[in-house]
Coordinates of N, CA and C in Angstrom, one line a residue:
M510 N 0.9 -1.2 0.0 CA 0.0 0.0 0.0 C 0.9 1.2 0.0
N511 N 0.5 2.2 -0.9 CA 1.3 3.4 -1.0 C 0.8 4.4 0.0
E512 N 1.7 5.0 0.8 CA 1.2 6.0 1.8 C 1.3 7.4 1.2
E513 N 0.3 8.2 1.5 CA 0.3 9.6 1.0 C 1.4 10.3 1.6
P514 N 2.1 11.2 0.8 CA 3.3 11.9 1.3 C 2.8 13.0 2.3
Q515 N 3.5 13.2 3.3 CA 3.2 14.2 4.3 C 3.4 15.6 3.8
D516 N 2.5 16.5 4.0 CA 2.6 17.9 3.6 C 3.4 18.6 4.6
D517 N 4.5 19.2 4.2 CA 5.4 19.9 5.2 C 4.9 21.4 5.4
G518 N 3.9 21.8 4.8 CA 3.4 23.1 5.0 C 4.1 24.2 4.2
A519 N 5.0 23.7 3.3 CA 5.8 24.7 2.6 C 5.4 24.7 1.1
S520 N 4.4 24.0 0.7 CA 4.0 23.9 -0.7 C 3.4 25.3 -1.1
K521 N 3.4 25.5 -2.4 CA 2.9 26.8 -2.9 C 1.4 26.9 -2.7
G522 N 0.7 25.7 -2.5 CA -0.7 25.8 -2.5 C -1.3 25.9 -1.0
D523 N -0.4 25.8 0.0 CA -0.9 25.9 1.4 C -0.1 27.0 2.1
D524 N -0.9 28.1 2.4 CA -0.3 29.2 3.1 C -0.6 29.2 4.6
F525 N -1.1 28.1 5.1 CA -1.4 28.0 6.5 C -0.2 27.9 7.3
Y526 N 0.1 28.8 8.3 CA 1.4 28.8 9.0 C 1.3 28.0 10.3
V527 N 2.2 27.1 10.4 CA 2.4 26.3 11.6 C 3.8 26.6 12.2
G528 N 3.8 26.9 13.5 CA 5.1 27.4 14.0 C 6.3 26.5 13.9
Y529 N 6.0 25.2 14.0 CA 7.2 24.2 14.0 C 7.5 23.7 12.6
L530 N 6.8 24.2 11.6 CA 7.0 23.8 10.2 C 7.7 25.0 9.4
P531 N 8.3 24.7 8.3 CA 8.9 25.7 7.5 C 7.9 26.8 7.1
V532 N 8.3 28.0 6.9 CA 7.4 29.1 6.6 C 6.8 28.8 5.2
P533 N 5.5 28.9 5.0 CA 4.9 28.6 3.7 C 5.5 29.5 2.7
W534 N 5.4 29.0 1.5 CA 6.1 29.7 0.4 C 5.5 31.1 0.1
G535 N 4.2 31.3 0.3 CA 3.6 32.6 0.1 C 4.1 33.6 1.1
H536 N 4.1 33.2 2.4 CA 4.6 34.0 3.4 C 6.1 34.4 3.2
S537 N 6.9 33.4 2.9 CA 8.3 33.6 2.7 C 8.6 34.6 1.6
R538 N 7.8 34.5 0.5 CA 8.0 35.4 -0.6 C 7.7 36.9 -0.2
F539 N 6.6 37.0 0.6 CA 6.2 38.3 1.1 C 7.3 38.9 2.0
L540 N 7.8 38.1 3.0 CA 8.8 38.6 3.9 C 10.1 39.0 3.2
R541 N 10.5 38.3 2.2 CA 11.7 38.6 1.5 C 11.6 40.0 0.9
V542 N 10.4 40.5 0.6 CA 10.3 41.8 0.0 C 10.0 42.8 1.1
A543 N 9.0 42.5 2.0 CA 8.5 43.4 3.0 C 9.6 43.8 4.0
V544 N 10.4 42.9 4.5 CA 11.4 43.2 5.6 C 12.4 44.2 5.1
P545 N 13.1 43.9 3.9 CA 14.1 44.9 3.5 C 13.5 46.3 3.2
V546 N 12.2 46.3 2.6 CA 11.6 47.6 2.4 C 11.3 48.3 3.7
A547 N 10.8 47.6 4.7 CA 10.5 48.2 6.0 C 11.7 48.8 6.6
L548 N 12.8 48.0 6.6 CA 14.1 48.5 7.1 C 14.6 49.7 6.4
W549 N 14.4 49.7 5.1 CA 14.9 50.9 4.3 C 14.0 52.1 4.7
V550 N 12.7 51.9 4.8 CA 11.8 53.0 5.2 C 12.2 53.6 6.6
F551 N 12.3 52.7 7.5 CA 12.7 53.1 8.9 C 14.0 53.9 8.9
A552 N 15.0 53.3 8.2 CA 16.3 54.0 8.2 C 16.2 55.4 7.6
S553 N 15.4 55.5 6.5 CA 15.2 56.8 5.8 C 14.5 57.8 6.7
V554 N 13.5 57.4 7.4 CA 12.7 58.3 8.3 C 13.6 58.7 9.4
A555 N 14.4 57.8 10.0 CA 15.3 58.1 11.1 C 16.4 59.1 10.6
G556 N 16.9 58.9 9.4 CA 17.9 59.9 8.9 C 17.3 61.3 8.6
V557 N 16.1 61.3 8.1 CA 15.4 62.6 7.9 C 15.2 63.3 9.2
L558 N 14.7 62.6 10.2 CA 14.5 63.2 11.5 C 15.8 63.7 12.1
A559 N 16.8 62.9 12.0 CA 18.1 63.3 12.6 C 18.6 64.6 12.0
F560 N 18.6 64.6 10.6 CA 19.2 65.8 9.9 C 18.3 67.0 10.0
S561 N 17.0 66.8 10.4 CA 16.1 68.0 10.5 C 16.1 68.6 11.8
Q562 N 16.8 68.0 12.8 CA 16.9 68.6 14.1 C 17.6 69.9 14.1
R563 N 17.2 70.8 14.9 CA 17.9 72.1 15.0 C 19.2 72.0 15.7
D564 N 20.2 72.7 15.1 CA 21.6 72.7 15.7 C 21.5 73.3 17.1
P565 N 21.9 72.5 18.1 CA 21.9 73.0 19.5 C 22.9 74.1 19.8
G566 N 23.8 74.3 18.9 CA 24.8 75.3 19.1 C 26.1 74.8 19.8
E567 N 27.0 75.6 20.0 CA 28.3 75.2 20.5 C 28.4 75.5 22.0
A568 N 27.3 75.6 22.7 CA 27.4 75.9 24.1 C 28.0 74.7 24.9
V569 N 28.8 75.0 25.9 CA 29.5 74.0 26.7 C 29.3 74.3 28.2
W570 N 28.8 73.3 28.9 CA 28.7 73.3 30.4 C 29.7 72.4 30.9
D571 N 30.8 72.9 31.5 CA 31.9 72.1 32.0 C 31.8 71.9 33.5
T572 N 31.3 70.7 33.8 CA 31.2 70.4 35.2 C 32.3 69.4 35.7
S573 N 33.3 69.3 34.9 CA 34.4 68.4 35.2 C 35.3 68.9 36.3
V574 N 35.4 70.3 36.4 CA 36.3 70.8 37.4 C 35.8 72.2 37.9
V575 N 36.0 72.5 39.2 CA 35.6 73.8 39.7 C 36.8 74.8 39.3
R576 N 36.3 75.9 38.7 CA 37.3 76.9 38.3 C 37.2 78.1 39.1
E577 N 38.2 79.0 39.0 CA 38.3 80.3 39.7 C 38.4 81.4 38.8
W578 N 37.6 82.5 39.1 CA 37.8 83.8 38.3 C 38.0 84.9 39.3
T579 N 38.7 85.9 38.9 CA 38.9 87.1 39.7 C 38.4 88.3 39.0
G580 N 37.6 89.1 39.8 CA 37.0 90.3 39.2 C 36.3 91.1 40.3
I581 N 35.3 91.9 39.8 CA 34.5 92.7 40.7 C 33.0 92.1 40.6
V582 N 32.5 91.8 41.8 CA 31.1 91.3 41.8 C 30.1 92.4 41.6
R583 N 29.3 92.3 40.7 CA 28.3 93.3 40.4 C 26.9 92.7 40.5
T584 N 25.9 93.5 41.0 CA 24.5 93.1 41.1 C 23.6 93.9 40.3
D585 N 24.1 94.9 39.6 CA 23.2 95.8 38.8 C 23.7 95.7 37.3
P586 N 22.8 95.3 36.4 CA 21.3 95.1 36.6 C 21.0 93.6 37.1
V587 N 22.0 92.7 36.9 CA 21.8 91.3 37.3 C 23.2 90.9 37.9
P588 N 23.2 89.8 38.6 CA 24.5 89.4 39.2 C 25.5 89.0 38.1
F589 N 26.7 89.6 38.1 CA 27.7 89.2 37.1 C 29.1 89.6 37.7
L590 N 30.1 88.9 37.1 CA 31.5 89.2 37.6 C 32.1 90.1 36.5
E591 N 32.6 91.3 36.8 CA 33.3 92.1 35.9 C 34.8 91.8 35.9
T592 N 35.3 91.4 34.8 CA 36.7 91.0 34.7 C 37.4 91.7 33.5
D593 N 38.7 91.7 33.5 CA 39.4 92.3 32.4 C 39.2 91.6 31.1
D594 N 38.7 90.3 31.2 CA 38.4 89.5 30.0 C 37.0 89.5 29.6
G595 N 36.2 90.4 30.2 CA 34.8 90.5 29.9 C 33.9 90.0 31.0
P596 N 32.6 90.2 30.9 CA 31.7 89.8 32.0 C 31.3 88.4 32.0
L597 N 31.0 87.8 33.2 CA 30.4 86.5 33.4 C 29.2 86.6 34.2
L598 N 28.1 86.2 33.7 CA 26.9 86.1 34.5 C 27.1 85.1 35.7
I599 N 26.4 85.3 36.8 CA 26.5 84.4 37.9 C 25.1 83.9 38.3
V600 N 25.0 82.5 38.4 CA 23.8 81.9 38.9 C 24.2 80.8 39.9
Q601 N 23.1 80.2 40.5 CA 23.4 79.1 41.4 C 23.0 77.8 40.7
V602 N 23.3 76.7 41.5 CA 23.0 75.4 41.0 C 21.5 75.2 40.9
G603 N 21.0 74.6 39.8 CA 19.6 74.5 39.6 C 19.0 75.7 38.9
K604 N 17.7 75.8 39.0 CA 17.0 76.9 38.3 C 16.8 78.1 39.3
I605 N 18.0 78.5 39.8 CA 17.9 79.6 40.8 C 18.9 80.7 40.5
G606 N 18.5 81.9 40.6 CA 19.4 83.0 40.4 C 20.3 83.3 41.6
A607 N 21.2 84.2 41.4 CA 22.2 84.4 42.5 C 22.0 85.7 43.2
Q608 N 20.9 86.4 43.0 CA 20.7 87.7 43.6 C 21.0 87.8 45.1
E609 N 20.3 86.9 45.8 CA 20.5 86.9 47.3 C 21.9 86.5 47.7
R610 N 22.5 85.6 47.0 CA 23.8 85.1 47.4 C 24.9 86.1 47.2
V611 N 24.8 86.9 46.2 CA 25.9 87.8 45.8 C 25.7 89.2 46.4
S612 N 24.5 89.5 47.0 CA 24.2 90.8 47.4 C 25.1 91.3 48.5
A613 N 25.6 90.4 49.4 CA 26.6 90.9 50.4 C 27.9 91.2 49.9
H614 N 28.2 90.8 48.6 CA 29.5 91.1 48.0 C 29.5 92.1 46.9
A615 N 28.4 92.8 46.8 CA 28.2 93.8 45.7 C 29.3 94.8 45.6
D616 N 29.9 95.0 44.5 CA 30.9 96.0 44.2 C 32.2 95.7 44.9
R617 N 32.4 94.5 45.3 CA 33.7 94.1 45.9 C 34.5 93.2 45.0
P618 N 35.9 93.4 45.0 CA 36.7 92.5 44.3 C 36.7 91.1 45.0
A619 N 36.7 90.0 44.2 CA 36.6 88.7 44.8 C 37.1 87.6 43.9
I620 N 37.4 86.5 44.5 CA 37.6 85.3 43.8 C 36.3 84.5 43.8
V621 N 35.8 84.1 42.6 CA 34.5 83.4 42.5 C 34.8 82.0 41.9
R622 N 34.2 81.0 42.6 CA 34.5 79.6 42.2 C 33.2 78.9 41.8
G623 N 33.4 78.1 40.8 CA 32.2 77.4 40.3 C 32.5 76.7 39.0
W624 N 31.4 76.4 38.2 CA 31.5 75.7 37.0 C 31.2 76.7 35.8
S625 N 31.9 76.4 34.7 CA 31.8 77.3 33.6 C 30.7 76.9 32.6
L626 N 30.0 77.9 32.1 CA 29.1 77.7 30.9 C 29.5 78.7 29.9
T627 N 29.7 78.3 28.7 CA 30.1 79.2 27.6 C 29.4 78.9 26.3
R628 N 29.2 80.0 25.6 CA 28.7 79.9 24.2 C 29.3 81.0 23.4
G629 N 30.3 80.7 22.7 CA 31.1 81.7 22.0 C 31.8 82.6 23.0
D630 N 31.6 83.9 22.9 CA 32.2 84.8 23.9 C 31.3 85.2 25.1
R631 N 30.2 84.5 25.2 CA 29.2 84.7 26.3 C 29.5 83.7 27.4
R632 N 29.6 84.1 28.6 CA 30.1 83.2 29.7 C 29.2 83.4 30.9
M633 N 29.3 82.3 31.7 CA 28.5 82.3 33.0 C 29.2 81.4 34.0
I634 N 29.0 81.7 35.3 CA 29.5 80.9 36.4 C 28.4 80.4 37.2
E635 N 28.4 79.1 37.3 CA 27.4 78.4 38.2 C 28.1 78.2 39.5
L636 N 27.7 78.9 40.6 CA 28.5 78.9 41.8 C 28.5 77.5 42.5
E637 N 29.6 77.2 43.0 CA 29.7 75.9 43.8 C 29.0 76.1 45.1
P638 N 28.5 75.1 45.7 CA 27.8 75.2 47.0 C 28.9 75.6 48.1
G639 N 28.4 76.2 49.2 CA 29.4 76.5 50.2 C 29.8 78.0 50.3
E640 N 30.3 78.4 51.4 CA 30.7 79.8 51.6 C 31.9 80.2 50.9
T641 N 32.7 79.3 50.4 CA 34.0 79.6 49.7 C 33.7 80.0 48.2
A642 N 32.5 79.9 47.7 CA 32.2 80.2 46.3 C 32.6 81.6 46.0
I643 N 32.4 82.5 46.9 CA 32.7 83.9 46.7 C 33.7 84.4 47.8
E644 N 34.9 84.7 47.5 CA 35.9 85.0 48.5 C 36.3 86.5 48.3
P645 N 35.9 87.4 49.0 CA 36.2 88.8 48.8 C 37.8 89.0 49.0
T646 N 38.3 89.9 48.2 CA 39.8 90.1 48.3 C 40.1 91.6 48.5
G647 N 39.0 92.4 48.8 CA 39.3 93.8 49.1 C 38.0 94.5 49.5
P648 N 38.0 95.8 49.8 CA 36.9 96.5 50.2 C 36.0 96.9 49.1
V649 N 34.8 97.4 49.4 CA 33.9 97.9 48.3 C 34.5 98.9 47.5
I650 N 34.3 98.8 46.2 CA 34.8 99.8 45.2 C 33.7 100.7 44.9
E651 N 34.0 102.0 45.2 CA 32.9 103.0 45.0 C 32.6 103.3 43.5
K652 N 33.5 103.0 42.7 CA 33.3 103.3 41.2 C 32.4 102.2 40.7
A653 N 31.3 102.7 40.0 CA 30.4 101.7 39.4 C 30.9 101.1 38.2
A654 N 30.3 100.1 37.7 CA 30.7 99.4 36.5 C 30.7 100.4 35.3
T655 N 31.6 100.3 34.4 CA 31.7 101.2 33.3 C 30.4 101.1 32.4
R656 N 29.8 102.2 32.1 CA 28.6 102.2 31.3 C 28.9 102.9 29.9
E657 N 28.5 102.3 28.9 CA 28.6 102.9 27.6 C 27.3 103.5 27.2
L658 N 27.3 104.6 26.5 CA 26.1 105.3 26.1 C 25.1 104.4 25.4
A659 N 23.9 104.5 25.9 CA 22.8 103.6 25.4 C 22.3 104.2 24.1
E660 N 21.9 103.2 23.2 CA 21.2 103.6 22.0 C 19.9 102.9 21.9
T661 N 18.9 103.6 21.3 CA 17.6 103.0 21.2 C 17.6 102.0 20.0
V662 N 17.2 100.8 20.3 CA 17.2 99.8 19.2 C 15.9 99.0 19.3
S663 N 15.7 98.2 18.2 CA 14.6 97.2 18.2 C 15.2 95.9 17.8
I664 N 14.9 94.9 18.6 CA 15.5 93.6 18.4 C 14.4 92.6 18.2
S665 N 14.6 91.8 17.1 CA 13.7 90.8 16.7 C 14.3 89.4 17.0
G666 N 13.7 88.6 17.9 CA 14.3 87.3 18.2 C 13.5 86.6 19.2
E667 N 14.1 86.1 20.2 CA 13.5 85.2 21.2 C 14.1 85.5 22.6
I668 N 13.2 85.5 23.6 CA 13.7 85.6 25.0 C 13.9 84.2 25.5
V669 N 15.1 84.0 26.0 CA 15.5 82.7 26.6 C 16.1 82.9 28.0
D670 N 16.2 81.8 28.7 CA 16.9 81.9 30.0 C 18.4 81.6 29.7
S671 N 19.2 82.5 30.3 CA 20.6 82.5 29.9 C 21.3 81.2 30.3
K672 N 21.0 80.6 31.4 CA 21.7 79.4 31.8 C 21.5 78.2 30.8
C673 N 20.3 77.9 30.5 CA 20.1 76.8 29.5 C 20.7 77.2 28.2
F674 N 20.6 78.4 27.7 CA 21.1 78.8 26.4 C 22.6 78.7 26.4
L675 N 23.3 78.9 27.5 CA 24.7 78.9 27.5 C 25.3 77.5 27.8
G676 N 24.4 76.5 27.8 CA 24.9 75.1 27.8 C 24.2 74.1 28.8
A677 N 23.4 74.6 29.7 CA 22.8 73.7 30.7 C 21.8 72.8 30.0
M678 N 21.2 73.2 28.9 CA 20.3 72.3 28.1 C 20.7 72.5 26.7
K679 N 20.4 71.4 25.9 CA 20.6 71.5 24.4 C 19.5 70.8 23.7
P680 N 18.7 71.6 22.9 CA 18.8 73.0 22.8 C 18.2 73.8 24.0
G681 N 18.7 75.0 24.2 CA 18.3 75.8 25.3 C 17.4 76.9 24.9
N682 N 16.7 76.7 23.7 CA 15.8 77.7 23.2 C 14.7 77.0 22.4
G683 N 13.8 77.8 21.9 CA 12.7 77.2 21.1 C 11.5 76.9 21.9
K684 N 10.3 76.7 21.3 CA 9.1 76.4 22.0 C 9.1 75.2 22.8
G685 N 9.9 74.2 22.3 CA 10.0 72.9 23.1 C 10.7 73.2 24.5
H686 N 11.4 74.3 24.6 CA 12.1 74.6 25.9 C 11.3 75.6 26.7
K687 N 10.2 76.0 26.2 CA 9.4 77.1 26.9 C 9.2 76.9 28.4
A688 N 8.6 75.8 28.7 CA 8.3 75.5 30.1 C 9.5 75.6 31.0
C689 N 10.6 75.0 30.6 CA 11.8 75.0 31.3 C 12.4 76.4 31.5
A690 N 12.3 77.2 30.4 CA 12.8 78.6 30.4 C 12.0 79.4 31.4
I691 N 10.7 79.2 31.4 CA 9.9 80.0 32.3 C 10.3 79.7 33.8
L692 N 10.5 78.4 34.1 CA 10.8 78.1 35.4 C 12.2 78.7 35.8
C693 N 13.1 78.7 34.9 CA 14.4 79.2 35.2 C 14.4 80.7 35.4
I694 N 13.6 81.4 34.5 CA 13.5 82.9 34.7 C 12.8 83.3 35.9
R695 N 11.7 82.5 36.2 CA 10.9 82.8 37.4 C 11.8 82.6 38.7
G696 N 12.7 81.7 38.6 CA 13.6 81.4 39.7 C 14.8 82.4 39.8
G697 N 14.9 83.3 38.9 CA 15.9 84.3 39.0 C 17.0 84.2 38.0
I698 N 17.0 83.2 37.1 CA 18.0 83.2 36.1 C 17.8 84.3 35.1
P699 N 18.9 85.1 34.8 CA 18.7 86.2 33.9 C 18.1 85.9 32.6
A700 N 17.1 86.6 32.2 CA 16.5 86.5 30.8 C 17.4 87.2 29.8
V701 N 17.6 86.7 28.7 CA 18.3 87.4 27.6 C 17.5 87.3 26.3
V702 N 17.7 88.2 25.4 CA 17.0 88.2 24.1 C 18.1 87.9 23.1
V703 N 17.8 87.0 22.2 CA 18.8 86.5 21.2 C 18.1 86.8 19.9
G704 N 18.7 87.6 19.0 CA 18.2 87.9 17.7 C 19.0 88.9 16.9
T705 N 18.3 89.7 16.1 CA 19.0 90.7 15.3 C 18.3 92.1 15.5
D706 N 19.2 93.1 15.5 CA 18.6 94.4 15.7 C 18.1 95.0 14.3
D707 N 17.7 96.3 14.4 CA 17.1 96.8 13.2 C 18.2 97.2 12.1
A708 N 19.4 97.0 12.5 CA 20.5 97.2 11.5 C 21.0 95.9 11.0
G709 N 20.3 94.8 11.4 CA 20.7 93.4 10.9 C 21.9 92.8 11.7
R710 N 22.3 93.4 12.8 CA 23.4 92.8 13.6 C 22.9 91.8 14.6
T711 N 23.6 90.7 14.7 CA 23.3 89.7 15.7 C 23.5 90.2 17.1
T712 N 22.5 90.1 17.9 CA 22.5 90.7 19.2 C 22.1 89.7 20.3
W713 N 22.8 89.8 21.4 CA 22.5 89.1 22.6 C 22.6 90.0 23.8
A714 N 21.5 90.1 24.6 CA 21.5 91.1 25.7 C 20.6 90.7 26.8
V715 N 21.0 91.0 28.0 CA 20.1 90.8 29.2 C 18.9 91.6 29.0
V716 N 17.7 91.1 29.3 CA 16.4 91.8 29.3 C 16.1 92.3 30.7
Y717 N 16.1 93.7 30.8 CA 15.8 94.3 32.1 C 14.6 95.1 31.9
A718 N 13.5 94.7 32.7 CA 12.2 95.4 32.6 C 11.9 95.9 34.0
G719 N 12.8 96.7 34.6 CA 12.5 97.3 35.9 C 12.9 96.4 37.1
S720 N 13.4 95.2 36.8 CA 13.8 94.3 37.9 C 14.8 93.3 37.4
P721 N 15.7 92.8 38.3 CA 16.7 91.8 37.8 C 16.0 90.5 37.4
I722 N 14.8 90.3 37.9 CA 14.0 89.1 37.5 C 12.9 89.6 36.6
L723 N 12.8 88.9 35.4 CA 11.8 89.3 34.4 C 10.4 89.3 35.1
P724 N 9.6 90.4 35.0 CA 8.3 90.4 35.6 C 7.4 89.3 35.1
E725 N 6.5 88.8 35.9 CA 5.6 87.7 35.6 C 4.8 88.0 34.4
A726 N 4.4 89.2 34.1 CA 3.6 89.5 33.0 C 4.3 89.3 31.7
W727 N 5.6 89.2 31.7 CA 6.4 89.0 30.5 C 6.7 87.5 30.2
L728 N 6.4 86.7 31.1 CA 6.7 85.3 30.9 C 6.1 84.6 29.7
D729 N 4.9 85.0 29.4 CA 4.2 84.4 28.3 C 4.9 84.7 26.9
R730 N 5.8 85.7 26.9 CA 6.5 86.0 25.7 C 7.8 85.2 25.6
V731 N 8.2 84.5 26.6 CA 9.4 83.6 26.6 C 9.3 82.5 25.5
A732 N 10.3 82.3 24.8 CA 10.4 81.2 23.7 C 9.4 81.5 22.6
E733 N 8.9 82.7 22.4 CA 8.1 83.0 21.3 C 8.8 84.1 20.5
P734 N 8.4 84.2 19.2 CA 9.0 85.3 18.4 C 8.6 86.7 19.0
V735 N 9.5 87.5 19.2 CA 9.2 88.8 19.8 C 10.0 89.9 19.1
E736 N 9.5 91.1 19.3 CA 10.2 92.3 18.8 C 10.3 93.3 20.0
L737 N 11.4 93.5 20.5 CA 11.6 94.3 21.7 C 12.3 95.6 21.4
A738 N 11.7 96.7 21.8 CA 12.3 98.1 21.6 C 12.7 98.6 23.0
G739 N 14.0 99.1 23.1 CA 14.4 99.7 24.3 C 15.8 100.3 24.1
R740 N 16.4 100.6 25.3 CA 17.8 101.2 25.3 C 18.8 100.1 25.5
L741 N 19.7 99.9 24.5 CA 20.7 98.9 24.6 C 22.0 99.6 25.1
E742 N 22.5 99.1 26.2 CA 23.7 99.7 26.8 C 24.7 98.6 27.2
S743 N 25.9 99.0 27.5 CA 26.9 98.0 28.0 C 27.2 98.4 29.5
V744 N 27.1 97.5 30.4 CA 27.4 97.7 31.8 C 28.5 96.8 32.2
G745 N 29.7 97.3 32.3 CA 30.9 96.5 32.6 C 31.1 95.4 31.5
G746 N 30.8 95.8 30.3 CA 30.9 94.9 29.2 C 29.7 94.0 29.0
L747 N 28.7 94.0 29.9 CA 27.5 93.2 29.7 C 26.5 93.9 28.9
P748 N 26.0 93.4 27.8 CA 25.0 94.1 27.0 C 23.6 93.9 27.7
V749 N 22.9 95.1 27.9 CA 21.7 95.1 28.6 C 20.6 95.9 27.8
L750 N 19.5 95.3 27.6 CA 18.4 96.0 26.9 C 17.4 96.4 28.0
R751 N 17.3 97.7 28.2 CA 16.4 98.2 29.2 C 15.0 98.5 28.5
L752 N 14.0 97.9 29.1 CA 12.6 98.1 28.5 C 11.8 98.8 29.5
D753 N 10.7 99.3 28.9 CA 9.6 100.0 29.8 C 9.0 98.8 30.5
P754 N 9.0 98.8 31.9 CA 8.4 97.7 32.6 C 6.9 97.6 32.5
G755 N 6.3 98.6 32.0 CA 4.8 98.5 31.7 C 4.5 97.7 30.5

């Protein structure tokens, strides 16, 4: 008696899939085409998304070593260290400004210790914890920071929090960073405007609207396209855009 041959499930006429048998011919043919195509599509989409991301910039937050800077501690209009090499904004660890911490050392020469944040020629010090972060080296200096004559300008750009923009976050600007920027600015981190003035020059300046901390009424303008008109001046080398607080 002749026995019927066993069907191994791989014949062209049977596409029923059984896990322990070879993949049916119809399924196999589909997978040979579908898998490479799917992989190619996924790789292409990933590449497009990667290359479409906004450049986060060259900001650097160096937390590898505590550094020292020597200069004059200033609190007007915001906390910064005036040095021969230019100004450095001063903030604390986290989303906290340094207004209270530096107030006792206003207008005094000092050694300031902390971590460096830089973006091009714009610099910031994140103070290390402890009393040794600011070490006065002399008495109060009666001479105020050098002020250059202000000019009235209009700047088109974006209000950002200076700490994230200088390297604490990447990117530290844009609508995706709006909530973080508002928390930082509300906590006392200096707000800055980044954009171009009416002469087409790239501009970066601290936004001062009657207070070292940006007023609450201005926070909805953070991370949004804005046009700000005010007096642009230099205080100890720090560019400051003074606005009407109203």
